[in-house]
Short mmCIF file of C-alpha atoms and ligand atoms in Angstrom, two decimals:
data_model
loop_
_atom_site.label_atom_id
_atom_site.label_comp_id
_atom_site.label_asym_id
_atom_site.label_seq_id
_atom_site.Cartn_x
_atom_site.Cartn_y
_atom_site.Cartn_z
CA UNK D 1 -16.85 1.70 -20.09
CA UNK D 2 -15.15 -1.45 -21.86
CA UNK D 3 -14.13 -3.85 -19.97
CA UNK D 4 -10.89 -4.78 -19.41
CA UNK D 5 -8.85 -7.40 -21.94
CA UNK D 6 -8.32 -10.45 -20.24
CA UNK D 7 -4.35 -11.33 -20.94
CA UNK D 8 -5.08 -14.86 -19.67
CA UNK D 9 -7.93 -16.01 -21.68
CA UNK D 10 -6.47 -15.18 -24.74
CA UNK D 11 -7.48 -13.71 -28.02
CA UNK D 12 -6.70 -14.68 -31.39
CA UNK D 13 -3.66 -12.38 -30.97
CA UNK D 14 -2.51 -14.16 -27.64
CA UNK D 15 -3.15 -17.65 -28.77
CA UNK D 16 0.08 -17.01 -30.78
CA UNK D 17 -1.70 -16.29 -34.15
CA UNK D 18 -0.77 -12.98 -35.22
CA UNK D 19 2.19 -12.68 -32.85
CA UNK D 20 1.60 -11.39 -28.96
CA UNK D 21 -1.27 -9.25 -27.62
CA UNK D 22 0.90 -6.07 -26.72
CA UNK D 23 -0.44 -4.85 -23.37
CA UNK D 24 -0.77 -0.78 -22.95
CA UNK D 25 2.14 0.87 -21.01
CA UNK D 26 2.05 0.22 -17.50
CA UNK D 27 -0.56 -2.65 -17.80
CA UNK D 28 -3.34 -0.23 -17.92
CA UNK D 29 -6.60 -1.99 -18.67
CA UNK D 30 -4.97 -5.72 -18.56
CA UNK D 31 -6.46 -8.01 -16.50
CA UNK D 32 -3.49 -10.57 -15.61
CA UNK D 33 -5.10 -13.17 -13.44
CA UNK D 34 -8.64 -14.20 -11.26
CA UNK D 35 -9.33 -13.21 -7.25
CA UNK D 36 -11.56 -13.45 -4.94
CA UNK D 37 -9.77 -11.17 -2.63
CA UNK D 38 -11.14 -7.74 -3.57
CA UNK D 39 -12.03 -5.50 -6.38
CA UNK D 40 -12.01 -1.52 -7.37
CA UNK D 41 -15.05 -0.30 -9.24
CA UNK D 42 -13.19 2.80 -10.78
CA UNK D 43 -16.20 4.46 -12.53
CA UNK D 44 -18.29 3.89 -9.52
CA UNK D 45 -16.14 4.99 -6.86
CA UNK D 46 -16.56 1.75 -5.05
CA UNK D 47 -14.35 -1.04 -3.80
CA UNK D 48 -14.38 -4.75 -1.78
CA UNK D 49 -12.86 -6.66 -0.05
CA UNK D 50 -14.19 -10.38 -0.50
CA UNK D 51 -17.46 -8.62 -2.10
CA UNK D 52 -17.69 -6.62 1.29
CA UNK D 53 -18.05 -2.66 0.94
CA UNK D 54 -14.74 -2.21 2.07
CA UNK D 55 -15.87 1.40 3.59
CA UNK D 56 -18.91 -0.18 5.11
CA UNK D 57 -16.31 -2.41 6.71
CA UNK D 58 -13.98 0.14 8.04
CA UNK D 59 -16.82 2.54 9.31
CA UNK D 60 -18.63 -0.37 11.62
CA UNK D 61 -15.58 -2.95 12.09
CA UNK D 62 -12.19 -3.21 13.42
CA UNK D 63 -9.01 -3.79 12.05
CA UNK D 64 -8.84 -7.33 13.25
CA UNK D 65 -12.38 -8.22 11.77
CA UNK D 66 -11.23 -6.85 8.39
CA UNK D 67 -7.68 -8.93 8.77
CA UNK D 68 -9.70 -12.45 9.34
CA UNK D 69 -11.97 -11.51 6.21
CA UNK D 70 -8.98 -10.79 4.27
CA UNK D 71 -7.57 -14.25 5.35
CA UNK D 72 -10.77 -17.13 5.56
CA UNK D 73 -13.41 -14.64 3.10
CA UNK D 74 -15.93 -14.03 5.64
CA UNK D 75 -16.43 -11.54 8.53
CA UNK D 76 -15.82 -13.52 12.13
CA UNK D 77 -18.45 -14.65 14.51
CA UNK D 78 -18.14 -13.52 17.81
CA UNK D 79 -15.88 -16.13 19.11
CA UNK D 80 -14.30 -16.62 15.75
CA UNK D 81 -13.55 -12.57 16.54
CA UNK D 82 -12.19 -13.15 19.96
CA UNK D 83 -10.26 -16.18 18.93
CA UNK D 84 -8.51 -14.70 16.37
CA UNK D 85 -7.74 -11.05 18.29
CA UNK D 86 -6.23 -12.71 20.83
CA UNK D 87 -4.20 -15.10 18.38
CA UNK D 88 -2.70 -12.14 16.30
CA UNK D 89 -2.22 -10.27 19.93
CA UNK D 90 0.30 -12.82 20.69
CA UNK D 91 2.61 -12.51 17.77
CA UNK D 92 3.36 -9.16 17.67
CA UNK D 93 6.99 -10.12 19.83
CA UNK D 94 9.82 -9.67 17.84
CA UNK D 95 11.91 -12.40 17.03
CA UNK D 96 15.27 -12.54 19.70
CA UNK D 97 17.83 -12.77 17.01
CA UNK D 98 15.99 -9.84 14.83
CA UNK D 99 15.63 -7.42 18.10
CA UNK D 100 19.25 -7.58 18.84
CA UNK D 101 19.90 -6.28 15.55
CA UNK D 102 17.61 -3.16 15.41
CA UNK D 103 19.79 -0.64 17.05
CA UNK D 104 22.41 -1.27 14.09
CA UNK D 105 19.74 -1.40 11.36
CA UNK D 106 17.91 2.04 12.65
CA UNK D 107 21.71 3.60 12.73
CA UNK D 108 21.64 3.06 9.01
CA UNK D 109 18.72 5.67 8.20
CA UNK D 110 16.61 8.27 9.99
CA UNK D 111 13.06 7.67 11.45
CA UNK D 112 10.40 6.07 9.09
CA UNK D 113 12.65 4.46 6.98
CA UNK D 114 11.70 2.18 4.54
CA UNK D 115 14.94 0.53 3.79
CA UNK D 116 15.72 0.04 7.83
CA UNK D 117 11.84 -1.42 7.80
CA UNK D 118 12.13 -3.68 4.50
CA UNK D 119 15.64 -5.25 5.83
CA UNK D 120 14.40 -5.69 9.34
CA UNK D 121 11.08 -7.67 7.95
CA UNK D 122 13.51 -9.63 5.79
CA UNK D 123 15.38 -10.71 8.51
CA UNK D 124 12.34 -11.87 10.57
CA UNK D 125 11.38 -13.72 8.03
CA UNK D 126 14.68 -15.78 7.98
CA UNK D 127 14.52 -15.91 12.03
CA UNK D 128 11.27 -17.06 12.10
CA UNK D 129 12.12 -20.31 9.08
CA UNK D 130 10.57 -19.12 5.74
CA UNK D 131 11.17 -21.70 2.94
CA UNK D 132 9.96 -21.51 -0.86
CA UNK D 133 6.45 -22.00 -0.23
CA UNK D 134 6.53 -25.30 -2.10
CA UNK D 135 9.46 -26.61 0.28
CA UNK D 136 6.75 -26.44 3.47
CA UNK D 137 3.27 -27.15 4.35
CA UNK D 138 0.74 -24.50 3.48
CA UNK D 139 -0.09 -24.66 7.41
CA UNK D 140 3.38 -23.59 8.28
CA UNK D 141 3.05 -20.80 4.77
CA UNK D 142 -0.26 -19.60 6.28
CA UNK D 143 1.68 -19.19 9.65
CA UNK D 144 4.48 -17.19 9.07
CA UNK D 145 1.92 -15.06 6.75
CA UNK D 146 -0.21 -14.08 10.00
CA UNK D 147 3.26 -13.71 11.97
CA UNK D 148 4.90 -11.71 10.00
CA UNK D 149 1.62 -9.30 9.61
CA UNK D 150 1.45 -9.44 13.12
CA UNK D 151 4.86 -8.36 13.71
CA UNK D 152 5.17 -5.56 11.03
CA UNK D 153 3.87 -2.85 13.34
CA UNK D 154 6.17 -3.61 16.05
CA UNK D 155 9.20 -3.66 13.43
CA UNK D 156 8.19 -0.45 12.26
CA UNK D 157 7.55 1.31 15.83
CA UNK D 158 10.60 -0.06 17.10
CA UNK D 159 12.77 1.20 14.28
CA UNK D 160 11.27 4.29 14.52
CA UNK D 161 11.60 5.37 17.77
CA UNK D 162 15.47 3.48 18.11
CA UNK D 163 16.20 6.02 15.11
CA UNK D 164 14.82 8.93 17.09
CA UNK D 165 17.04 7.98 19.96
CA UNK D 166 14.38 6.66 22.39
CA UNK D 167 13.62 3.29 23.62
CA UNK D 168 11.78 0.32 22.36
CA UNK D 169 8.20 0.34 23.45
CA UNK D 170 7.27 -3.14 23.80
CA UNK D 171 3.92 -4.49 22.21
CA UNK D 172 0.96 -5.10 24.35
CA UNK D 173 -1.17 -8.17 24.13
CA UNK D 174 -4.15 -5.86 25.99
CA UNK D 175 -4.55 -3.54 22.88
CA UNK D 176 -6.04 -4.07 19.16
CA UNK D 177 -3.74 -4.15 16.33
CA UNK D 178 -4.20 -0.30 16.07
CA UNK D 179 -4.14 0.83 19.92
CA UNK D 180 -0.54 -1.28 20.22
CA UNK D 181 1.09 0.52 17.27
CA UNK D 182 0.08 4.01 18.38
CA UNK D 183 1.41 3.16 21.91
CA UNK D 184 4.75 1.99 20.63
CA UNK D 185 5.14 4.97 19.08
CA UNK D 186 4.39 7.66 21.28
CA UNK D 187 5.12 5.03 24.57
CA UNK D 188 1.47 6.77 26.08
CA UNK D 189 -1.90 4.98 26.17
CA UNK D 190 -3.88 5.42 22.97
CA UNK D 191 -6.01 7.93 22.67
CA UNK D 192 -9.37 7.09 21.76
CA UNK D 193 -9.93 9.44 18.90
CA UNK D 194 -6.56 8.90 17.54
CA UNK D 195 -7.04 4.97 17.73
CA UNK D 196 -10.40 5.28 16.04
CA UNK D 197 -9.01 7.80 13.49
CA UNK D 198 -5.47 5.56 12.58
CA UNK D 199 -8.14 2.07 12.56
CA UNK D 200 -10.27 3.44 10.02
CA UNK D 201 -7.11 4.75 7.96
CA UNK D 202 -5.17 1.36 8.67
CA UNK D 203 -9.02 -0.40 7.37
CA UNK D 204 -9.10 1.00 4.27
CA UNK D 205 -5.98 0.47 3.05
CA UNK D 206 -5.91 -3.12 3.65
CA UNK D 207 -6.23 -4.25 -0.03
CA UNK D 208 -6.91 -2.62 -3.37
CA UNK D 209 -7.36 -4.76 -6.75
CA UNK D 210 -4.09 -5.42 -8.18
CA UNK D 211 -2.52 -2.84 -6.99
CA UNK D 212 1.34 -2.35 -7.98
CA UNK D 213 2.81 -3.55 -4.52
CA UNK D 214 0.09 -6.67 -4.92
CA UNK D 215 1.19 -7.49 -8.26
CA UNK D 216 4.90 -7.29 -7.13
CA UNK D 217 3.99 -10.18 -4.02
CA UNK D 218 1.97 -12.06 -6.71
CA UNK D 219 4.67 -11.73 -9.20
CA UNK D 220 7.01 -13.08 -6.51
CA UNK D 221 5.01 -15.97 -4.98
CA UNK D 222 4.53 -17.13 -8.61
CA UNK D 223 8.35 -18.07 -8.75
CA UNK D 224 7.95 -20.42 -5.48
CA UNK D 225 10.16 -17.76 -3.42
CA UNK D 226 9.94 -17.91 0.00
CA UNK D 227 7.39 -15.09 2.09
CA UNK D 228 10.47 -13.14 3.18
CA UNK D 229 10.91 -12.72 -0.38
CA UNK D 230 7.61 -11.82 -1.63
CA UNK D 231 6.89 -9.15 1.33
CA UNK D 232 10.28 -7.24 1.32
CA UNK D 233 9.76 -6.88 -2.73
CA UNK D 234 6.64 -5.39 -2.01
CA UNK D 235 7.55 -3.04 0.42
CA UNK D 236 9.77 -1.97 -1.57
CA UNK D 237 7.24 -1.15 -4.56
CA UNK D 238 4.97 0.09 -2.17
CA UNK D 239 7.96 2.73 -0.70
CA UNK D 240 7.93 4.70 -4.27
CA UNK D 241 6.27 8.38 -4.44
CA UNK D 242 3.57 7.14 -7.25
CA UNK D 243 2.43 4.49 -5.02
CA UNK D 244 2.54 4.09 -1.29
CA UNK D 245 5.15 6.78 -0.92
CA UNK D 246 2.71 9.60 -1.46
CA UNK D 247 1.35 11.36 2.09
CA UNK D 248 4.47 12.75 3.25
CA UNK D 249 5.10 13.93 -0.15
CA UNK D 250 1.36 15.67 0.19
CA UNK D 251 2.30 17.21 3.27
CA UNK D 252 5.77 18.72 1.56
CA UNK D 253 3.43 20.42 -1.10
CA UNK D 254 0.41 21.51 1.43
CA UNK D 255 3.93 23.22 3.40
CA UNK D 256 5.04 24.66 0.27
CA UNK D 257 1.77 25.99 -1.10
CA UNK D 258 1.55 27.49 2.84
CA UNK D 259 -1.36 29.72 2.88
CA UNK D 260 -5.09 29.93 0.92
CA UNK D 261 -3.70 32.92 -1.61
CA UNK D 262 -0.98 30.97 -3.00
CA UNK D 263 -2.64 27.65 -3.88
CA UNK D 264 -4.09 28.77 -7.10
CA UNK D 265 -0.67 30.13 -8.41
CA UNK D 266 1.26 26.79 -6.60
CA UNK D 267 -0.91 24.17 -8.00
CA UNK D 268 -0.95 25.87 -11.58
CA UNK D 269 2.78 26.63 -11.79
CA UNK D 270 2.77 22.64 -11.05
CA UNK D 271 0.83 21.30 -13.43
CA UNK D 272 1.89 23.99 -16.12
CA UNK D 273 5.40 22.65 -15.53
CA UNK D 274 4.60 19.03 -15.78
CA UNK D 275 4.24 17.79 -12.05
CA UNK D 276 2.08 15.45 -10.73
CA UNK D 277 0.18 16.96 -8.03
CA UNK D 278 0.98 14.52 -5.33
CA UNK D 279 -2.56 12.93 -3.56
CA UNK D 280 -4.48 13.15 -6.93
CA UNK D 281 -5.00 11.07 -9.77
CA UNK D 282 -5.58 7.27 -10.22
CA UNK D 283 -5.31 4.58 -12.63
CA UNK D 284 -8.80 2.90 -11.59
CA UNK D 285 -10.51 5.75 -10.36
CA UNK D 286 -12.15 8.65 -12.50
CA UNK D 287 -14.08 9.59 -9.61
CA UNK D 288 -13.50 10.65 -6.03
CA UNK D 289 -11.57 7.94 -4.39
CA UNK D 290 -14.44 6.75 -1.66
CA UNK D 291 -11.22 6.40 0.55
CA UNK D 292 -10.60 9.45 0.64
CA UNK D 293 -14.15 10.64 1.39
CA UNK D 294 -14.25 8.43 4.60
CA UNK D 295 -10.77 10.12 5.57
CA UNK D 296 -11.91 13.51 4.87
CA UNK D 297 -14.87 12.72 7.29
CA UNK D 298 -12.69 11.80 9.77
CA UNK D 299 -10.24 14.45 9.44
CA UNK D 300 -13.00 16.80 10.14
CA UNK D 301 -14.11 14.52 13.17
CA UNK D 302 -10.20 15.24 14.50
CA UNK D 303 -10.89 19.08 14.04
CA UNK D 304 -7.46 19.10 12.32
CA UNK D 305 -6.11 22.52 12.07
CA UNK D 306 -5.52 21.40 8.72
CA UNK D 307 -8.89 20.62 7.22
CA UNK D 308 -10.09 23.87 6.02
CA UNK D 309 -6.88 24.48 4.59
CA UNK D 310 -6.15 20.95 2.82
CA UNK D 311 -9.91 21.62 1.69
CA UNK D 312 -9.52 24.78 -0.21
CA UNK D 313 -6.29 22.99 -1.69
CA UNK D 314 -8.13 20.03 -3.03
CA UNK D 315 -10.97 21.95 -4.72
CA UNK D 316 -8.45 24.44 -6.35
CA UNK D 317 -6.07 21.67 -7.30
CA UNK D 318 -9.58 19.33 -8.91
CA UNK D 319 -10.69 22.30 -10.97
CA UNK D 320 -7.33 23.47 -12.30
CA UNK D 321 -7.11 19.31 -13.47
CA UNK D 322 -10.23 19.79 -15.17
CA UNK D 323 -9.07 22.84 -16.56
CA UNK D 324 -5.61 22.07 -17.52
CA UNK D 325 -5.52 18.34 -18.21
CA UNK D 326 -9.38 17.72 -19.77
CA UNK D 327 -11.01 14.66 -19.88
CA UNK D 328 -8.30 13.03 -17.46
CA UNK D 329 -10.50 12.52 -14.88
CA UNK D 330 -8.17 13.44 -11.80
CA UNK D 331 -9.38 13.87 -8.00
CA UNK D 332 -8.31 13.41 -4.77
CA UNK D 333 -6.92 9.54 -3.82
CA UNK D 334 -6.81 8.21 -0.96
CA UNK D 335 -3.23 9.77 0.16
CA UNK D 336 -4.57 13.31 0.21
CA UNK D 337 -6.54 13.26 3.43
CA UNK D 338 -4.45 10.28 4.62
CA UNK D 339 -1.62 12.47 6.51
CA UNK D 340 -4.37 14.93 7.47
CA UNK D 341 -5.44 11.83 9.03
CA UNK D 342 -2.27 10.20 10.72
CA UNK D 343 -0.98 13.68 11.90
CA UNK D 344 -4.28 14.66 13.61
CA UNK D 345 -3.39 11.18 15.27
CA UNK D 346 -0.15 12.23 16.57
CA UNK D 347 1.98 9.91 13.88
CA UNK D 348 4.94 11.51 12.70
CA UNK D 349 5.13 12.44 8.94
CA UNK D 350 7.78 10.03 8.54
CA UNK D 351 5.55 7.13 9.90
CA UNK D 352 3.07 7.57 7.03
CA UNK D 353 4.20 4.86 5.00
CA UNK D 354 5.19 2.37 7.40
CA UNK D 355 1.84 2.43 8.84
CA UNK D 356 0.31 1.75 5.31
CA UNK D 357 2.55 -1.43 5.11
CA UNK D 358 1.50 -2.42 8.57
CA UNK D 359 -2.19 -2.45 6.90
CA UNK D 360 -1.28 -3.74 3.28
CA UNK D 361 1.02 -6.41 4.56
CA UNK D 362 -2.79 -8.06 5.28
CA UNK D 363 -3.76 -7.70 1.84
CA UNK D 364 -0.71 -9.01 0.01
CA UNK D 365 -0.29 -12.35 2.51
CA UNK D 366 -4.17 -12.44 1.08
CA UNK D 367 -3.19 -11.90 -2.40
CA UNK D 368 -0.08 -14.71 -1.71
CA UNK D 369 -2.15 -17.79 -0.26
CA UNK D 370 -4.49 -17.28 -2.97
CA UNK D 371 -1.60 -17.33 -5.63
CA UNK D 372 -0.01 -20.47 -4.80
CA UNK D 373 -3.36 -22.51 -4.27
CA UNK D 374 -3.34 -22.16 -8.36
CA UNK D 375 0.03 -21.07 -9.27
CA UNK D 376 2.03 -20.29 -13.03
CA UNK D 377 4.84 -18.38 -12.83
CA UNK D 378 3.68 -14.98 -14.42
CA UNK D 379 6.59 -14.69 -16.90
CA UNK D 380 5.26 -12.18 -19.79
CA UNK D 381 6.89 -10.76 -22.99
CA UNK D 382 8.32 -7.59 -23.99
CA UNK D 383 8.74 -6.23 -27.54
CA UNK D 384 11.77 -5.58 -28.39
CA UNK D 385 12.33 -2.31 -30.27
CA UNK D 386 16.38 -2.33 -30.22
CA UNK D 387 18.72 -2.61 -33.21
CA UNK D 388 17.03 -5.60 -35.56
CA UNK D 389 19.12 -9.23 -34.88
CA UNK D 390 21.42 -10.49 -35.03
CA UNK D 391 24.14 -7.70 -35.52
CA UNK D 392 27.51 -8.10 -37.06
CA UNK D 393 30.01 -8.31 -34.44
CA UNK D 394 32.16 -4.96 -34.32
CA UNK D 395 35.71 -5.10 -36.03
CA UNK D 396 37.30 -3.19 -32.92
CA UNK D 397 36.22 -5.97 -30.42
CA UNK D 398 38.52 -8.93 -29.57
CA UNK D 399 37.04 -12.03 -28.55
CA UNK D 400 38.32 -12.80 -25.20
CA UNK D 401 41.58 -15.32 -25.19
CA UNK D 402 40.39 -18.34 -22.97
N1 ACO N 501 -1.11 15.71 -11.18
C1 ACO N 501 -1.11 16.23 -12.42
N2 ACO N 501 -1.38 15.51 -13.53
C2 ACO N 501 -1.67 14.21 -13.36
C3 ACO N 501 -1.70 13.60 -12.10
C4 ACO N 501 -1.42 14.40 -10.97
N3 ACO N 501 -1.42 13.90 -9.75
N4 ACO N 501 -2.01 12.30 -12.25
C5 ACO N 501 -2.15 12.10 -13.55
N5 ACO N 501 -1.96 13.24 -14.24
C6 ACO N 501 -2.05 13.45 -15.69
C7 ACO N 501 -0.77 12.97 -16.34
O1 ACO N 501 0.18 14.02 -16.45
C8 ACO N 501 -1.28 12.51 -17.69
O2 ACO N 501 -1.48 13.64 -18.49
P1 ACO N 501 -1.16 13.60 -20.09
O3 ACO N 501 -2.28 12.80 -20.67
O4 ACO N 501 -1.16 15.03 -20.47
O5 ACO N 501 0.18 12.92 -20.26
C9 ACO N 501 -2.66 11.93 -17.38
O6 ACO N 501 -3.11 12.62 -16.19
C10 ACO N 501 -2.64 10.44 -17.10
O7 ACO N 501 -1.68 10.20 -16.07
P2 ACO N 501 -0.79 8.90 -15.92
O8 ACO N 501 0.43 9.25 -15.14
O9 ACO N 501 -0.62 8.26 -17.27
O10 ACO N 501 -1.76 8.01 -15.05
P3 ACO N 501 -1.38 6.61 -14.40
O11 ACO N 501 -2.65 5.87 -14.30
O12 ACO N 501 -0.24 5.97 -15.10
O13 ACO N 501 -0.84 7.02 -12.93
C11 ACO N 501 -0.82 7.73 -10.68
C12 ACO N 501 -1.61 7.00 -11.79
C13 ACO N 501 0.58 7.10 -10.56
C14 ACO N 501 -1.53 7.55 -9.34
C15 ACO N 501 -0.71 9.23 -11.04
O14 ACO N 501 -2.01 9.80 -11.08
C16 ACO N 501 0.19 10.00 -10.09
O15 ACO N 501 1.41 10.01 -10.30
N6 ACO N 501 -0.38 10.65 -9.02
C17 ACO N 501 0.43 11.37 -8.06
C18 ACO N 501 1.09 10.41 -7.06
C19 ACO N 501 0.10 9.84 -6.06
O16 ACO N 501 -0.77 10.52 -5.53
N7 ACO N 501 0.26 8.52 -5.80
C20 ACO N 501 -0.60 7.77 -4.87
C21 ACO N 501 -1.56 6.92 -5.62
S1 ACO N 501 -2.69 6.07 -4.56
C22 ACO N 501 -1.83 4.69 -4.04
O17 ACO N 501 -0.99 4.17 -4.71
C23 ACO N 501 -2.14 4.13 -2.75
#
């Protein structure tokens, strides 16, 4: 495999001398910057966080071991643990001025919305003081980054069941990160199978490379914006079907494909026609996503009703790839067993994406204190391909009389 061009370090063609290095659509194979935080291993089906097998993690950790990782680079002691569980516990309250407003905000949309979630995060950040990082201590930055983390689950909960006309279910200080959010959800204690099942899911989506919703924060932080800023930009990147946007949309085609029979026919009439088979495919991976192997295993822990079936979709959908798009390389990512996953859990299909923001909130705040320790503004160049410059001015337009 060659390794990736390094758009920092500069080549001849970057230094200026033979006019820009043009990047490949989409960034593909560009490396923009240097982190510590985690990596993806496409060809070997393996990813880190902090040089951690990030699966390893989520099989023997939890969610709050992973989140302290993320934040300080290595795993908690004990206390360290303990300490830190019961700090993030205790900011998962709502802001006073933001709870009034939820009612109105969760009018706006249905259940599981992403705008109602991405304004309501917005506004906590305001409540709670955000400044352009460079206008406050990186105490008080590194602060509001754990509070707002903390807080995103309860901001998505709450939304969600205001919007489906039942109370808020307050946040309890008793429960991991995991156990709260399923119990302000469904207002019953946490199952222990569903907890287990929605902590490994919430694990190992915590951070991913440079990811486009990670670039987006980075991109963001690099102008000095404040974290309210950086967060709501990338939940919105992380809302669209190619990227975090995906499960439900699997779901919609596992409905419409509807029985064993008609998946060969679906999935070919699909591709045939152009459409991206939603929960397949990757830019870093040309193997099985090893995210989606860990959620496949505990699918079939859940005894979903939907395992066998999402099974015989995935191996008819990987072979008519191979067979109709060669040498592409495309298998199941991690959003294909993901809803198998949440729903097994009890989470409505709606919820699928807010829950992966209330796990890749962690990795971006990651991604953001390690920007502005050694910031540039990322500020890149596009070719132009319009009409060559300058044009003559048009005879039918009249200058404006000032
Ligand atoms: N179904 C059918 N064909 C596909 C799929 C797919 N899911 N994914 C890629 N291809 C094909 C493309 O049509 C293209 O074929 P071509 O060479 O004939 O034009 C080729 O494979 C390369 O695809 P690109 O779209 O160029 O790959 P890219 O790296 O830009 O996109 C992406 C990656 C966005 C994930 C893409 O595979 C996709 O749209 N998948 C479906 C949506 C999805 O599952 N998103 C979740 C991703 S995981 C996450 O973000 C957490």
């Amino acid at each position: 495999m060659s390794s990736p061009v390094n758009a920092a370090a500069g080549t001849p063609a970057a230094a200026g001398t033979t006019g820009p290095y043009q990047a490949a659509a989409g960034l593909a194979d560009v490396s923009v910057s240097s982190t510590k935080v985690s990596d993806v291993l496409g060809r070997l089906g393996f990813y880190h966080y902090r040089g951690y097998n990030a699966v390893d993690i989520a099989r023997r950790g939890n969610f709050e071991d992973a989140w302290y990782l993320m934040l300080h680079g290595n795993l908690p002691t004990p206390q360290q643990r303990a300490a830190f569980a019961a700090e993030v516990a205790g900011l998962r309250e709502v802001p006073g001025g933001v709870a009034d407003l939820l009612p109105a905000i969760a009018r706006l949309s249905g259940p599981g919305s992403l705008e109602s979630l991405r304004t309501a995060l917005s506004l906590t950040a305001q409540a709670i003081g955000c400044r352009p990082w460079g206008d406050q201590t990186p105490e008080q930055t590194l602060g509001q980054a754990i509070r707002l983390s903390a807080v995103m689950p309860t901001l998505a909960a709450g939304l969600y069941r205001l919007a489906s006309g039942q109370e808020v279910v307050p946040p309890r200080t008793d429960l991991g990160y995991a156990a709260s959010y399923l119990y302000m959800i469904t207002g019953a204690e946490p199952d222990e199978r569903a907890t287990y099942a929605v902590e490994r899911y919430l694990m190992l989506t915590i951070d991913h490379g440079f990811n486009n919703s990670t670039f987006a924060a980075r991109v963001i932080a690099s102008s000095g914006a404040d974290l309210g800023a950086v967060l709501t930009g990338a939940l919105g990147a992380l809302s669209g079907p190619l990227h975090g946007g995906a499960p439900a949309r699997v779901f919609d085609m596992l409905d419409a494909i509807g029985t064993l029979d008609n998946a060969e026919p679906w999935l070919r009439h699909a591709i045939e026609h152009g459409d991206k088979l939603m929960g397949f495919g990757h830019r870093i991976y040309k193997t099985l996503d090893p995210r989606s192997e860990l959620l496949h295993e505990v699918a079939q822990e859940l005894h979903s009703d939907r395992v066998a079936f999402s099974e015989h979709v995935e191996k008819t959908a990987v072979a008519l790839l191979a067979e109709l798009k060669p040498g592409r390389d495309l298998y199941a990512n991690v959003e294909f067993y993901a809803g198998v996953v949440l729903e097994a859990a009890d989470l409505p299909r709606e919820m699928f994406t807010p829950t992966f923001a209330c796990s890749r909130i962690v990795g971006w705040v990651a991604n953001v204190l390690e920007q502005i320790q050694d910031n540039r503004i990322f500020r890149p160049l596009a070719k132009y391909v319009g009409p060559d410059a300058p044009r003559e001015l048009p005879a039918f337009w009249q200058p404006a009389e000032h």
